Coordinates of N, CA and C in Angstrom, one line a residue:
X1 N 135.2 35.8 89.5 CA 134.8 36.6 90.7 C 135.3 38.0 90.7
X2 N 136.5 38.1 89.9 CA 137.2 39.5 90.2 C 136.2 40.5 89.4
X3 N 135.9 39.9 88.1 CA 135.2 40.3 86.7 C 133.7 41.3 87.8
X4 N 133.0 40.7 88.8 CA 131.6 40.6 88.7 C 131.8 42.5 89.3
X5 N 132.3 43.0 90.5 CA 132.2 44.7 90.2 C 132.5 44.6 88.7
X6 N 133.1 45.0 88.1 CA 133.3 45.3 86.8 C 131.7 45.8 86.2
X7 N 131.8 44.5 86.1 CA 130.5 43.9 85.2 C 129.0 44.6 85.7
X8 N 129.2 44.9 87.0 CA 127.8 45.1 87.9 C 127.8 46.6 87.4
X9 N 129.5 47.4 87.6 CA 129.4 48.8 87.2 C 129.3 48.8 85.4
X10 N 129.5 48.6 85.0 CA 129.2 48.4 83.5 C 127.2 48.8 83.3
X11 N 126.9 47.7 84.3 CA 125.4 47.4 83.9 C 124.6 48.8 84.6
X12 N 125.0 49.4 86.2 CA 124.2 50.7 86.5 C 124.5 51.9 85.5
X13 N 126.3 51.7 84.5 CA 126.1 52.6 83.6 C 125.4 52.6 82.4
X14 N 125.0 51.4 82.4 CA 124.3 51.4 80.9 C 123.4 51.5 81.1
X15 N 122.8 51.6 82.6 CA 121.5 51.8 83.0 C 120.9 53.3 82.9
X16 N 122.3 53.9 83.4 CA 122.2 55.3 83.3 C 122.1 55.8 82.0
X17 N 122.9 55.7 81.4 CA 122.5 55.9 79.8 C 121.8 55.9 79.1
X18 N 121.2 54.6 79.2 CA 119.5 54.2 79.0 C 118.7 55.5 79.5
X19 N 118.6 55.6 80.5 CA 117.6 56.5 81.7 C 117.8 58.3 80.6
X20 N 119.0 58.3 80.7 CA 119.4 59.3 80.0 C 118.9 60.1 79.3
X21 N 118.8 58.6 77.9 CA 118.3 59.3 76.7 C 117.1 58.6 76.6
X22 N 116.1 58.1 77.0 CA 114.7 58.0 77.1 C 114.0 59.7 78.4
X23 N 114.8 60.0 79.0 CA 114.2 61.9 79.3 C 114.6 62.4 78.2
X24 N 116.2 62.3 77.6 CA 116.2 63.7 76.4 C 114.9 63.2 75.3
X25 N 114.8 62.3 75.0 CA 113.9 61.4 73.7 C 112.6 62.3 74.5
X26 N 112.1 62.2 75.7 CA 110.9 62.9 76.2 C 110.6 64.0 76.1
X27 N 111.7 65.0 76.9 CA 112.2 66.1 76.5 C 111.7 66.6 74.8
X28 N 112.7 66.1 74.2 CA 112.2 66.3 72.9 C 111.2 66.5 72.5
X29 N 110.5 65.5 72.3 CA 109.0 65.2 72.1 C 108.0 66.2 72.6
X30 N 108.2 66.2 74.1 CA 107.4 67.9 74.9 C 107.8 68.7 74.2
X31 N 109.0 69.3 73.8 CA 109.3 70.7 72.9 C 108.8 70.7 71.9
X32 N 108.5 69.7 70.7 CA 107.4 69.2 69.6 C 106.8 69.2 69.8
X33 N 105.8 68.9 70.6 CA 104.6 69.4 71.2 C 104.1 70.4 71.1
X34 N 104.6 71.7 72.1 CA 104.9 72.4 72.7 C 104.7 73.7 71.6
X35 N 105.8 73.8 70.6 CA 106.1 74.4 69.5 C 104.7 74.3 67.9
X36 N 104.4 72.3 68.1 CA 103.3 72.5 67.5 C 101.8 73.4 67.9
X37 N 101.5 72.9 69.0 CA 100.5 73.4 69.4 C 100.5 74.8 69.6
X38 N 101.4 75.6 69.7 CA 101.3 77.0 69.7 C 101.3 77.8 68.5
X39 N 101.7 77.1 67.2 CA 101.8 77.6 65.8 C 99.8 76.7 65.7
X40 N 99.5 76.0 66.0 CA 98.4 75.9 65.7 C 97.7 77.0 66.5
X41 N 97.4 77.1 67.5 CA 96.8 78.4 68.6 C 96.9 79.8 67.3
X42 N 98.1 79.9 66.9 CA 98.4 81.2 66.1 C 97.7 81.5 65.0
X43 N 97.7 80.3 64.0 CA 96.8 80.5 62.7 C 95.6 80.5 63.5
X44 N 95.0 80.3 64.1 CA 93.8 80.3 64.4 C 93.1 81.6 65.0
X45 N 94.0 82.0 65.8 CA 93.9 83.4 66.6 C 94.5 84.5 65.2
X46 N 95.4 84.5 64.4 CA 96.2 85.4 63.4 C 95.4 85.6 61.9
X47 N 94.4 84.1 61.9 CA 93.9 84.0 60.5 C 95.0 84.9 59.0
X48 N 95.7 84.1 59.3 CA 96.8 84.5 58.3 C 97.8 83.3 57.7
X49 N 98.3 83.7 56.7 CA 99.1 82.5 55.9 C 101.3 83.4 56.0
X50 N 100.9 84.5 56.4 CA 101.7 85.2 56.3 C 102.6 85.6 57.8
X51 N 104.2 85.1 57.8 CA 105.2 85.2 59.2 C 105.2 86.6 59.1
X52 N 104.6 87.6 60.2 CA 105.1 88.9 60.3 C 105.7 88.7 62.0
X53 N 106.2 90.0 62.3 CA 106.7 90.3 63.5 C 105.8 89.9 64.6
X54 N 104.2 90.2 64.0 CA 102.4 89.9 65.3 C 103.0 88.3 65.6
X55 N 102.8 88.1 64.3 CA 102.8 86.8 64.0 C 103.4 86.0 65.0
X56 N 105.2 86.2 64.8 CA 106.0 85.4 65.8 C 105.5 86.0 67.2
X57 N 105.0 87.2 67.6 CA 104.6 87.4 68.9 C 103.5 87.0 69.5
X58 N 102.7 86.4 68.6 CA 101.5 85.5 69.0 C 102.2 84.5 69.5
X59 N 102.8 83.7 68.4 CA 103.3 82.6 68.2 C 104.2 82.4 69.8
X60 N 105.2 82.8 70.4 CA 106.1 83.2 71.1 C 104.6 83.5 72.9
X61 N 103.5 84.4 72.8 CA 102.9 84.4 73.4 C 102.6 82.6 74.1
X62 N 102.0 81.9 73.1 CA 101.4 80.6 73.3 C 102.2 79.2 73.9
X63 N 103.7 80.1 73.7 CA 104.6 78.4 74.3 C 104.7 78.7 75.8
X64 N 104.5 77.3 76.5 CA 104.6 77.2 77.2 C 105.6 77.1 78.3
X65 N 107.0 76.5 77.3 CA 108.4 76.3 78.3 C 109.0 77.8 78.1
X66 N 109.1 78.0 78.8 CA 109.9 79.8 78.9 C 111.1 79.5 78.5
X67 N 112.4 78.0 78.2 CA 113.0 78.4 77.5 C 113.4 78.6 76.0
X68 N 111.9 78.3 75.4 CA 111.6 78.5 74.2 C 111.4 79.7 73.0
X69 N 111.0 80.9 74.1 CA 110.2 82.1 73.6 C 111.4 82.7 73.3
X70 N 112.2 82.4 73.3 CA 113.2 83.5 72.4 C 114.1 82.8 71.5
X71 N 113.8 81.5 71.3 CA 114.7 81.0 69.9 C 113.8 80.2 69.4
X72 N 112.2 80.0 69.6 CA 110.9 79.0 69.0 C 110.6 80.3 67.5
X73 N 110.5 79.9 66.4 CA 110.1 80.9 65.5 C 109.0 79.6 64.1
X74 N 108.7 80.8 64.2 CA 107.7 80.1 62.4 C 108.7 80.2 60.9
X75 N 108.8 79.4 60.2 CA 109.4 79.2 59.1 C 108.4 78.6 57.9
X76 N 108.8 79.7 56.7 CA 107.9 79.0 56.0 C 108.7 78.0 54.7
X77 N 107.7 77.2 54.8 CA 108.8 75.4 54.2 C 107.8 75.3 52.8
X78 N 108.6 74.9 51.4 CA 107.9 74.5 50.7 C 107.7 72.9 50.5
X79 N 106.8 72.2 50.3 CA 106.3 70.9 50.2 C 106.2 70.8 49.0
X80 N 105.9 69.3 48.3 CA 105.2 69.2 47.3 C 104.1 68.0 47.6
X81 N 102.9 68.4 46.9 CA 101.8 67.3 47.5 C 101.1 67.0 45.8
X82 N 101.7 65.5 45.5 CA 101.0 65.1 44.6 C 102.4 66.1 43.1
X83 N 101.7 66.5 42.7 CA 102.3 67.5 40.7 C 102.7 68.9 41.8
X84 N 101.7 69.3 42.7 CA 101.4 70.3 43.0 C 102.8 71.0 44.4
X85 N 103.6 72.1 44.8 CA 104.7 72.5 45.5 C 103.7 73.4 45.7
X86 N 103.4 73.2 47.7 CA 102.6 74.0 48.1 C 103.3 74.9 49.2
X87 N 103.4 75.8 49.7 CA 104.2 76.8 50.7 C 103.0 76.5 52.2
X88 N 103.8 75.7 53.2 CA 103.1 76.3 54.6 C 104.1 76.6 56.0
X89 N 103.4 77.1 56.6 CA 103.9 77.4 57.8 C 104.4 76.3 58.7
X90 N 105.5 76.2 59.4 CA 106.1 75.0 60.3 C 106.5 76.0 62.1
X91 N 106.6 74.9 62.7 CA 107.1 75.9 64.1 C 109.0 75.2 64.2
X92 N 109.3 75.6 64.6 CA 110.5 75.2 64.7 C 111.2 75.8 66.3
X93 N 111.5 75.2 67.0 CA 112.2 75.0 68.8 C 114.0 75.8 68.4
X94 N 114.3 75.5 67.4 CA 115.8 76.0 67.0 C 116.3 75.7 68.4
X95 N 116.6 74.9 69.2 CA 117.1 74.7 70.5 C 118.3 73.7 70.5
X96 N 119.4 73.8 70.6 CA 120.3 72.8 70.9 C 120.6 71.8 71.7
X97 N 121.4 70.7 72.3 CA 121.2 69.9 72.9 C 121.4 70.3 74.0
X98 N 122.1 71.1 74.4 CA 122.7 71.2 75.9 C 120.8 71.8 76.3
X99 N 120.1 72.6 75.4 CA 119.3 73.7 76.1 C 118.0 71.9 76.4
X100 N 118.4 70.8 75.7 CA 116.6 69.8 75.4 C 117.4 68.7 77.1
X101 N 118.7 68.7 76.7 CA 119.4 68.4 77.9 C 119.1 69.0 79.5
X102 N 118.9 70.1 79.4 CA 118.7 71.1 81.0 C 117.1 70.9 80.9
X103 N 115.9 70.6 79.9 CA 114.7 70.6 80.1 C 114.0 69.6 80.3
X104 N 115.1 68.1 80.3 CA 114.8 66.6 80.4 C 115.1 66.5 81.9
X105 N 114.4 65.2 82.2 CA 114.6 65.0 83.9 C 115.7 63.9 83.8
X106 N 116.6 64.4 84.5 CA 118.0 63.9 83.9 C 118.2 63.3 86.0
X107 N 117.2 63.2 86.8 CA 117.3 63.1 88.1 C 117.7 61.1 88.2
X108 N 117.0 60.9 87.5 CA 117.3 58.9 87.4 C 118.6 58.4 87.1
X109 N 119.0 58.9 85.9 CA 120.2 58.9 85.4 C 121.3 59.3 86.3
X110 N 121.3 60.4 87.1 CA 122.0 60.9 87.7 C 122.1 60.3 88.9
X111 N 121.1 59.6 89.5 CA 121.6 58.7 90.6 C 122.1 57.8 90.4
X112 N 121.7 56.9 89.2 CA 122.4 55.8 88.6 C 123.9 56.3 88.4
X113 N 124.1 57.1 87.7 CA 125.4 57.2 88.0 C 126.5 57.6 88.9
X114 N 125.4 58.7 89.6 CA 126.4 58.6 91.3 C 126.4 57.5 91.7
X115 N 125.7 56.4 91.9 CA 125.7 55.1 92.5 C 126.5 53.8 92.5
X116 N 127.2 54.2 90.4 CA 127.9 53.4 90.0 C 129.3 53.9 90.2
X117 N 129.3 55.1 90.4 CA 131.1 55.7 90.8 C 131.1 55.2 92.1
X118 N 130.2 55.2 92.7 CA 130.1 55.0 94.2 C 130.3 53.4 94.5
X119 N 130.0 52.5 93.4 CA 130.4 51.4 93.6 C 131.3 50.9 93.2
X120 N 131.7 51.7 91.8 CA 133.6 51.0 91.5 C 134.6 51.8 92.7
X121 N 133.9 53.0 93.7 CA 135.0 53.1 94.2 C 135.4 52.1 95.6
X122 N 134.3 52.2 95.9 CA 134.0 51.3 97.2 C 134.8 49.7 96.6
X123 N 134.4 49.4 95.7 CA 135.3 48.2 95.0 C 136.4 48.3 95.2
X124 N 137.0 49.3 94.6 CA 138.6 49.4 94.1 C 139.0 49.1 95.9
X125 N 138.0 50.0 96.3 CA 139.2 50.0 98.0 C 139.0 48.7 99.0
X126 N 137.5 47.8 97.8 CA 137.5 46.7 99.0 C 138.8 45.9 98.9
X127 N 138.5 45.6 97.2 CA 139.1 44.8 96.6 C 140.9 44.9 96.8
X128 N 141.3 46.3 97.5 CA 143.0 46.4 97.5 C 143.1 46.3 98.9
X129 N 142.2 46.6 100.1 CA 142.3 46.1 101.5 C 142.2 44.8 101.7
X130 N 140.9 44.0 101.1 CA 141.0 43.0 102.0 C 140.6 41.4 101.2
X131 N 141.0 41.9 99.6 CA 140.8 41.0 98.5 C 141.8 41.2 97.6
X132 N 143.0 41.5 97.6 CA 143.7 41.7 96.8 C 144.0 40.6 95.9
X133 N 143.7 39.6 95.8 CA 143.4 37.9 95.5 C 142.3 38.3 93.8
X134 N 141.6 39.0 94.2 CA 140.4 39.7 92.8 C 141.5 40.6 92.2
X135 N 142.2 40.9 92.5 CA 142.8 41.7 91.6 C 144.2 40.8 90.5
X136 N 144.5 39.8 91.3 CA 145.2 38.9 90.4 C 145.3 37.5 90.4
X137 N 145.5 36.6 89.5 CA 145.4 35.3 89.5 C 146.4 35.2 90.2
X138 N 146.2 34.2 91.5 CA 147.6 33.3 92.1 C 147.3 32.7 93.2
X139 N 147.7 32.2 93.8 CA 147.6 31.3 95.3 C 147.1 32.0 96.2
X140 N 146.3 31.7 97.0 CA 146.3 32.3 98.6 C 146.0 31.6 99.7
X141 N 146.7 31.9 100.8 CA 146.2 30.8 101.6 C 146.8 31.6 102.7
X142 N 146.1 31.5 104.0 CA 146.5 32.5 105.2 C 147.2 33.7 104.6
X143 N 146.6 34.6 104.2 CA 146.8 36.2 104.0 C 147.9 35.9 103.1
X144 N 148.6 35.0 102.6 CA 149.9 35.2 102.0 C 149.7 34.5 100.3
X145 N 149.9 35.9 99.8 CA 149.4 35.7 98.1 C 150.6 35.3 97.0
X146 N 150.7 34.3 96.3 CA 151.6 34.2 95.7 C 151.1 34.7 94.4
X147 N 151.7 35.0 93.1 CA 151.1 36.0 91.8 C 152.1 36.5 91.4
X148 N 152.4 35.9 89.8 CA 153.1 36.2 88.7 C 154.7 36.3 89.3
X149 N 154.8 35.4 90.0 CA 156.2 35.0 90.4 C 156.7 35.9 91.9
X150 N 155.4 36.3 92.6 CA 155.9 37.4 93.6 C 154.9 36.9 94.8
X151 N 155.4 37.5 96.2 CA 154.6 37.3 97.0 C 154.1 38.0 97.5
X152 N 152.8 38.6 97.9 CA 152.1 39.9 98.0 C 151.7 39.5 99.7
X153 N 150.9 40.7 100.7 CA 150.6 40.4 101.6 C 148.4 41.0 101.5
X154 N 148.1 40.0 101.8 CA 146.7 40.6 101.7 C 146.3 41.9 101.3
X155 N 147.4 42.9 101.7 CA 146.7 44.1 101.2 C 147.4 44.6 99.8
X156 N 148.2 43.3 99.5 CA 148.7 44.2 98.5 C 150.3 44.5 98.2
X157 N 150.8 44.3 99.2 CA 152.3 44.8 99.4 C 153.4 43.5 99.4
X158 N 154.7 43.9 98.3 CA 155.0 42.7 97.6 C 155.9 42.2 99.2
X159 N 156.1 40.9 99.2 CA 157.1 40.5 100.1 C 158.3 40.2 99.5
X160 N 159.5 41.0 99.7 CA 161.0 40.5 99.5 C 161.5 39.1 100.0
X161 N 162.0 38.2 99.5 CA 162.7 36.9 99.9 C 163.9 36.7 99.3
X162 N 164.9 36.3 100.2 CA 166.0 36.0 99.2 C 165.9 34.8 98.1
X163 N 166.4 34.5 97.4 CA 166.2 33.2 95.6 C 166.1 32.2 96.9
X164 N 166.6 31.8 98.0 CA 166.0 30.3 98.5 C 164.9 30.2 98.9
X165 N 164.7 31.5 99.9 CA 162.9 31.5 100.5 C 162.8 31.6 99.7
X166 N 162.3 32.3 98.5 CA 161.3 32.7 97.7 C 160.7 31.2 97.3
X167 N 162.0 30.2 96.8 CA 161.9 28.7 96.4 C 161.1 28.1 97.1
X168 N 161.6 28.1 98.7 CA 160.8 27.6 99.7 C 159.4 28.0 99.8
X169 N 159.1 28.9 99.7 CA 157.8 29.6 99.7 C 157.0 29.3 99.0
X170 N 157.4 29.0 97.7 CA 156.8 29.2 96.3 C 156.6 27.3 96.2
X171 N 157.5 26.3 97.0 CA 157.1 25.0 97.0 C 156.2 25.4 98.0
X172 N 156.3 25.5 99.3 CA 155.3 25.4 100.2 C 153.5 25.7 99.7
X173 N 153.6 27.3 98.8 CA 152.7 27.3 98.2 C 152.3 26.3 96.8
X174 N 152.6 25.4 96.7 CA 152.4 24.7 95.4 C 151.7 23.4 95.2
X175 N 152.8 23.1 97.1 CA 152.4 22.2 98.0 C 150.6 21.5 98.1
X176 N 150.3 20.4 97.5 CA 148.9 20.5 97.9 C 148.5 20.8 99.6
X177 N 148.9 20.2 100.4 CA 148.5 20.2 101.5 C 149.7 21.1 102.2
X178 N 150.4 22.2 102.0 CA 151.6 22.9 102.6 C 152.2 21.9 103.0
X179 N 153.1 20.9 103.3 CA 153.8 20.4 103.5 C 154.6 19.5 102.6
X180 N 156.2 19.9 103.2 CA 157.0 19.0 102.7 C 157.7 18.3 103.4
X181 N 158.4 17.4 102.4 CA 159.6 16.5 103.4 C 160.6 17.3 103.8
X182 N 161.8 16.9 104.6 CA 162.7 17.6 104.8 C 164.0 16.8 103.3
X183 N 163.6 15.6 103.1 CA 164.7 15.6 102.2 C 164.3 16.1 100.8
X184 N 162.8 16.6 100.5 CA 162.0 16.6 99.4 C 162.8 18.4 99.0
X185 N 163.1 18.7 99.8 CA 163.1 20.7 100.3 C 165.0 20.4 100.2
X186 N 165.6 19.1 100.5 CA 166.8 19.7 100.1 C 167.6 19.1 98.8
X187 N 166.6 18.2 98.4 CA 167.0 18.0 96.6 C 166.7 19.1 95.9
X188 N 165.7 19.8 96.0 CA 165.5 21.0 95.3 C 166.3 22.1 95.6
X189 N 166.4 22.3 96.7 CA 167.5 23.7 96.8 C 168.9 23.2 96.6
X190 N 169.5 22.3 97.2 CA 170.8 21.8 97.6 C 171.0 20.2 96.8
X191 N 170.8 20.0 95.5 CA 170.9 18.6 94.9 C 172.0 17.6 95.1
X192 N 173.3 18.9 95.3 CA 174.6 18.3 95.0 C 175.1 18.2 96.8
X193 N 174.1 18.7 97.7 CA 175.2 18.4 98.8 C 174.4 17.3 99.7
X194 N 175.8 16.4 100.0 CA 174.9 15.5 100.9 C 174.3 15.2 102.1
X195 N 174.6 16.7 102.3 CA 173.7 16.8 104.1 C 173.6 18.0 104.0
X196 N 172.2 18.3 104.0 CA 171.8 20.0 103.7 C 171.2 20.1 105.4
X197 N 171.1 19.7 106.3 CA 170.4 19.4 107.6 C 171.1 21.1 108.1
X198 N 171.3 21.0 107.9 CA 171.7 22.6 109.0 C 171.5 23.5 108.2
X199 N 171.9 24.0 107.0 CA 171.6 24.8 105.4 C 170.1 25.0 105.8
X200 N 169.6 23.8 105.9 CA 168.1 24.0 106.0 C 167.2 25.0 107.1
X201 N 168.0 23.7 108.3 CA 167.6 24.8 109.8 C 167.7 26.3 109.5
X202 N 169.0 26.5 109.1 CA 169.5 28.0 108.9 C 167.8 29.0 108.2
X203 N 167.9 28.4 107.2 CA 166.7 28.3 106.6 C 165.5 28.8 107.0
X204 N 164.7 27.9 107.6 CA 163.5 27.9 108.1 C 163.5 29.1 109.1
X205 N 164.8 28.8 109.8 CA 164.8 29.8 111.0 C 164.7 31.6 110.5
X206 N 165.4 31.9 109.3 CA 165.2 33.0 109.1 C 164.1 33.2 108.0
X207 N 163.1 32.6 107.5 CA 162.5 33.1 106.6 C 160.9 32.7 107.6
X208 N 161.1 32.3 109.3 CA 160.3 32.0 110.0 C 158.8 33.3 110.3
X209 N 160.0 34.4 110.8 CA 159.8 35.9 111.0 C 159.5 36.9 110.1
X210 N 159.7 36.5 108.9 CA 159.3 36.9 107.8 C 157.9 36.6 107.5
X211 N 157.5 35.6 107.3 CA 156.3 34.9 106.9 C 155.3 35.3 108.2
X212 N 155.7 35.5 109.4 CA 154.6 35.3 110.9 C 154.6 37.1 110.4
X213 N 155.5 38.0 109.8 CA 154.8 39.1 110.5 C 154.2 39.8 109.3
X214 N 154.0 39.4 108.2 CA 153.6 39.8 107.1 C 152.3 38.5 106.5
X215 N 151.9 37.3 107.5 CA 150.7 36.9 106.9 C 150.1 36.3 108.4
X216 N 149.2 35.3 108.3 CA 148.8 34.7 109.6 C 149.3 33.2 109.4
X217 N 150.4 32.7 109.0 CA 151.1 31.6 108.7 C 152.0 31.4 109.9
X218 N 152.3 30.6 109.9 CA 153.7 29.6 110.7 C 154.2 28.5 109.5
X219 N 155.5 27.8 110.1 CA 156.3 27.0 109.9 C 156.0 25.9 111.2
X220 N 155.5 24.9 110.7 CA 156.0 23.9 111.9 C 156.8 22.8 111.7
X221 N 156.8 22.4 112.3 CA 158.3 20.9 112.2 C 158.0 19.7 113.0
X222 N 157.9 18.6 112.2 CA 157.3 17.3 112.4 C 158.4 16.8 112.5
X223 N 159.3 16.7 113.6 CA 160.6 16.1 114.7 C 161.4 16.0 113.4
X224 N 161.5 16.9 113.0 CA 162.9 17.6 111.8 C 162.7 16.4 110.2
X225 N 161.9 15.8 110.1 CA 161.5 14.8 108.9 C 160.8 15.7 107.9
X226 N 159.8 16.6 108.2 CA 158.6 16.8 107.4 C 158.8 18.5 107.9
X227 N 158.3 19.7 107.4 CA 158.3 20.6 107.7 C 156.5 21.2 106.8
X228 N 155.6 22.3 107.3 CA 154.2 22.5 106.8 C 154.4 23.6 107.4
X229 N 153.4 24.3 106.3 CA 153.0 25.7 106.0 C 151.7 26.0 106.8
X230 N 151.2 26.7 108.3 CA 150.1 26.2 109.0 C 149.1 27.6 109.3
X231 N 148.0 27.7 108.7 CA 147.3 28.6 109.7 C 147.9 29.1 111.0
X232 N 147.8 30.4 111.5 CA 148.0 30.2 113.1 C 146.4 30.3 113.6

């Protein structure tokens, strides 16, 4: 459960990404285009095999993206076709990424990924107000999180116990049904003494107030035999 934001933001960014580079891939392609077709327009209009200065300014006249006409030029490439190395004219965009980047529709991508910051953030802040439980493996039960040996409060914030509550707590949480016995609670704390009955009261009584104001828990007491960990 904790994994699935993760996982969801993962997937609108790869979405974005995707989105990304299928406009620059477009982009591209329209500047090829673009570049072709206006070196074709040129031999045709120039009847010439020869790049002069007319030349590139025909050439430069015929494109169509205005941020082309000042770095689009004609170059002449030698081939070989067959035995025979033949000289022709090519168009070339000479355009870098950032320039095929500003002329792709970069609008899809860009929501997808405002959408996905917008949802790991909204996450992070659900998941530390009112799920802190997704953010670590451990117990929870009425607002009060046990995890990696510590007690946390729903939102997050560790609870101090002294080494017996913590004990107590950490049985209570372990407890299938929150409750224990009262003699079950003083073999484990108190093995060696033979009347922990007041040790204990002491006990309950101060780690009572602790527990009610930092989760929605109580302590109750089944005529001093059994003691349970209760919803309020």
């Amino acid at each position: 459960m904790k994994k699935l934001p993760i996982l969801i933001f993962v997937l609108i960014m790869v979405s974005a990404f995707c989105s990304s580079m299928c406009s620059y891939r477009s982009a591209s392609d329209r500047i090829e285009t673009d570049v072709n077709n206006a070196l074709e327009l040129t031999l045709v209009e120039m009847q010439c095999d020869v790049v002069s200065a007319d030349t590139i300014r025909c050439y430069r006249n015929y494109l169509t993206i205005a941020e082309l006409k000042d770095t689009a030029c004609i170059a002449m490439r030698t081939v070989r076709r067959g035995e025979k190395q033949e000289t022709e004219m090519v168009a070339e965009a000479n355009c870098d990424f950032m320039t095929v980047f500003m002329l792709s529709d970069q609008r899809a991508s860009g929501a997808l990924l405002f959408s996905g910051i917008l949802w790991m953030i909204g996450s992070l802040w659900y998941m530390r107000k009112f799920k802190p439980e997704l953010l670590v493996e451990g117990l929870n039960y009425g607002g009060l999180i046990y995890a990696n040996d510590k007690f946390m409060t729903q939102k997050g914030e560790q609870i101090h116990f002294t080494p017996m509550q913590h004990t107590l707590l950490e049985m209570f949480m372990q407890s299938e049904r929150h409750s224990l016995s009262k003699q079950e609670i003083c073999d484990r704390l108190w093995p060696k003494k033979p009347d922990a009955s007041d040790t204990l009261y002491t006990l309950i009584k101060r780690v009572k107030p602790i527990i009610e104001e930092h989760s929605n828990l109580k302590i109750e007491s089944d005529r001093g035999k059994s003691y349970s960990l209760e919803v309020r």
